[in-house]
């Protein structure tokens, strides 16, 4: 399935990407974040905590503008065409 991932603040600067079309066979947000950390080593440990059981720090991930913490968290199911926004904990206003 194909998703859109949008990076904000330091994530954008560190990956060199604003938006990327992402092809995945993953099923959950956790799967997506594991893939992104593998593809962008600079993000390792910044999306997921060390045991991959929760988001790292105060990182915010939204699915189609809804915070995944208000859905099923890391177990939120991925769907073709979803837009995921990744916002680091130090970014915002």
PDB file of C-alpha atoms in Angstrom:
ATOM      1  CA  UNK A   1       0.000   0.000   0.000  1.00  0.00           C
ATOM      2  CA  UNK A   2       1.097   3.569  -0.506  1.00  0.00           C
ATOM      3  CA  UNK A   3       1.101   6.218   2.225  1.00  0.00           C
ATOM      4  CA  UNK A   4       2.239   9.802   2.438  1.00  0.00           C
ATOM      5  CA  UNK A   5       4.619  10.768   5.240  1.00  0.00           C
ATOM      6  CA  UNK A   6       5.128  14.425   6.104  1.00  0.00           C
ATOM      7  CA  UNK A   7       8.098  15.427   8.274  1.00  0.00           C
ATOM      8  CA  UNK A   8       8.165  18.573  10.401  1.00  0.00           C
ATOM      9  CA  UNK A   9      10.916  20.632  12.072  1.00  0.00           C
ATOM     10  CA  UNK A  10      14.122  18.775  12.867  1.00  0.00           C
ATOM     11  CA  UNK A  11      12.754  15.573  11.275  1.00  0.00           C
ATOM     12  CA  UNK A  12      12.451  17.463   7.999  1.00  0.00           C
ATOM     13  CA  UNK A  13      15.916  18.947   8.332  1.00  0.00           C
ATOM     14  CA  UNK A  14      17.548  15.647   9.303  1.00  0.00           C
ATOM     15  CA  UNK A  15      15.899  13.505   6.614  1.00  0.00           C
ATOM     16  CA  UNK A  16      16.135  16.127   3.882  1.00  0.00           C
ATOM     17  CA  UNK A  17      12.499  15.347   3.092  1.00  0.00           C
ATOM     18  CA  UNK A  18       9.346  17.379   3.498  1.00  0.00           C
ATOM     19  CA  UNK A  19       6.962  14.776   2.133  1.00  0.00           C
ATOM     20  CA  UNK A  20       7.588  11.283   0.866  1.00  0.00           C
ATOM     21  CA  UNK A  21       5.362   8.705  -0.776  1.00  0.00           C
ATOM     22  CA  UNK A  22       5.950   5.513   1.186  1.00  0.00           C
ATOM     23  CA  UNK A  23       5.275   1.974  -0.038  1.00  0.00           C
ATOM     24  CA  UNK A  24       4.761  -0.488   2.786  1.00  0.00           C
ATOM     25  CA  UNK A  25       3.598  -3.986   3.549  1.00  0.00           C
ATOM     26  CA  UNK A  26       3.241  -2.967   7.198  1.00  0.00           C
ATOM     27  CA  UNK A  27      -0.069  -3.209   8.985  1.00  0.00           C
ATOM     28  CA  UNK A  28       0.228  -0.767  11.891  1.00  0.00           C
ATOM     29  CA  UNK A  29       1.688   2.624  12.754  1.00  0.00           C
ATOM     30  CA  UNK A  30       4.375   0.764  14.730  1.00  0.00           C
ATOM     31  CA  UNK A  31       5.373  -1.096  11.536  1.00  0.00           C
ATOM     32  CA  UNK A  32       5.550   2.188   9.630  1.00  0.00           C
ATOM     33  CA  UNK A  33       7.713   3.866  12.266  1.00  0.00           C
ATOM     34  CA  UNK A  34      10.086   0.870  12.403  1.00  0.00           C
ATOM     35  CA  UNK A  35      10.453   1.103   8.606  1.00  0.00           C
ATOM     36  CA  UNK A  36      11.071   4.851   8.720  1.00  0.00           C
ATOM     37  CA  UNK A  37      13.722   4.489  11.435  1.00  0.00           C
ATOM     38  CA  UNK A  38      15.463   1.831   9.310  1.00  0.00           C
ATOM     39  CA  UNK A  39      15.295   3.937   6.133  1.00  0.00           C
ATOM     40  CA  UNK A  40      16.424   7.115   7.906  1.00  0.00           C
ATOM     41  CA  UNK A  41      18.983   6.069  10.558  1.00  0.00           C
ATOM     42  CA  UNK A  42      19.054   9.659  11.838  1.00  0.00           C
ATOM     43  CA  UNK A  43      15.515   9.030  13.158  1.00  0.00           C
ATOM     44  CA  UNK A  44      16.422   5.891  15.094  1.00  0.00           C
ATOM     45  CA  UNK A  45      15.132   6.204  18.655  1.00  0.00           C
ATOM     46  CA  UNK A  46      13.413   9.492  17.855  1.00  0.00           C
ATOM     47  CA  UNK A  47      10.137   7.999  16.617  1.00  0.00           C
ATOM     48  CA  UNK A  48       9.844   4.968  18.906  1.00  0.00           C
ATOM     49  CA  UNK A  49      11.240   4.408  22.361  1.00  0.00           C
ATOM     50  CA  UNK A  50      13.934   1.738  22.729  1.00  0.00           C
ATOM     51  CA  UNK A  51      11.552  -1.194  23.147  1.00  0.00           C
ATOM     52  CA  UNK A  52       9.197   0.066  20.404  1.00  0.00           C
ATOM     53  CA  UNK A  53       6.280   0.038  22.843  1.00  0.00           C
ATOM     54  CA  UNK A  54       5.528   3.757  22.693  1.00  0.00           C
ATOM     55  CA  UNK A  55       6.346   6.929  20.825  1.00  0.00           C
ATOM     56  CA  UNK A  56       9.684   8.479  21.768  1.00  0.00           C
ATOM     57  CA  UNK A  57       9.416  11.485  24.059  1.00  0.00           C
ATOM     58  CA  UNK A  58       6.556  13.716  23.054  1.00  0.00           C
ATOM     59  CA  UNK A  59       6.732  12.896  19.366  1.00  0.00           C
ATOM     60  CA  UNK A  60       3.331  13.290  17.737  1.00  0.00           C
ATOM     61  CA  UNK A  61       2.165  11.114  14.856  1.00  0.00           C
ATOM     62  CA  UNK A  62      -1.129  11.842  13.161  1.00  0.00           C
ATOM     63  CA  UNK A  63      -3.145   9.747  10.746  1.00  0.00           C
ATOM     64  CA  UNK A  64      -5.170  11.959   8.442  1.00  0.00           C
ATOM     65  CA  UNK A  65      -4.873  14.810  10.988  1.00  0.00           C
ATOM     66  CA  UNK A  66      -5.950  12.663  13.975  1.00  0.00           C
ATOM     67  CA  UNK A  67      -3.409  11.972  16.699  1.00  0.00           C
ATOM     68  CA  UNK A  68      -2.806   8.210  16.709  1.00  0.00           C
ATOM     69  CA  UNK A  69      -2.863   8.294  20.535  1.00  0.00           C
ATOM     70  CA  UNK A  70      -6.582   9.081  20.214  1.00  0.00           C
ATOM     71  CA  UNK A  71      -7.056   6.150  17.841  1.00  0.00           C
ATOM     72  CA  UNK A  72      -5.395   2.800  18.611  1.00  0.00           C
ATOM     73  CA  UNK A  73      -1.927   4.184  19.320  1.00  0.00           C
ATOM     74  CA  UNK A  74       0.879   2.264  17.688  1.00  0.00           C
ATOM     75  CA  UNK A  75      -1.612  -0.458  16.785  1.00  0.00           C
ATOM     76  CA  UNK A  76      -3.579   1.965  14.559  1.00  0.00           C
ATOM     77  CA  UNK A  77      -4.069   0.189  11.255  1.00  0.00           C
ATOM     78  CA  UNK A  78      -2.527   1.587   8.097  1.00  0.00           C
ATOM     79  CA  UNK A  79      -4.794   2.127   5.099  1.00  0.00           C
ATOM     80  CA  UNK A  80      -3.848   2.847   1.507  1.00  0.00           C
ATOM     81  CA  UNK A  81      -3.743   6.588   0.866  1.00  0.00           C
ATOM     82  CA  UNK A  82      -3.363   7.626   4.524  1.00  0.00           C
ATOM     83  CA  UNK A  83      -1.335  10.734   5.327  1.00  0.00           C
ATOM     84  CA  UNK A  84       0.951  10.497   8.374  1.00  0.00           C
ATOM     85  CA  UNK A  85       2.480  13.605   9.891  1.00  0.00           C
ATOM     86  CA  UNK A  86       5.499  13.208  12.150  1.00  0.00           C
ATOM     87  CA  UNK A  87       6.187  16.077  14.525  1.00  0.00           C
ATOM     88  CA  UNK A  88       9.153  15.983  16.935  1.00  0.00           C
ATOM     89  CA  UNK A  89       8.613  16.870  20.559  1.00  0.00           C
ATOM     90  CA  UNK A  90      10.724  20.026  20.306  1.00  0.00           C
ATOM     91  CA  UNK A  91       8.721  21.494  17.439  1.00  0.00           C
ATOM     92  CA  UNK A  92       5.540  23.502  17.734  1.00  0.00           C
ATOM     93  CA  UNK A  93       4.261  26.748  18.951  1.00  0.00           C
TER      94      UNK A  93
END
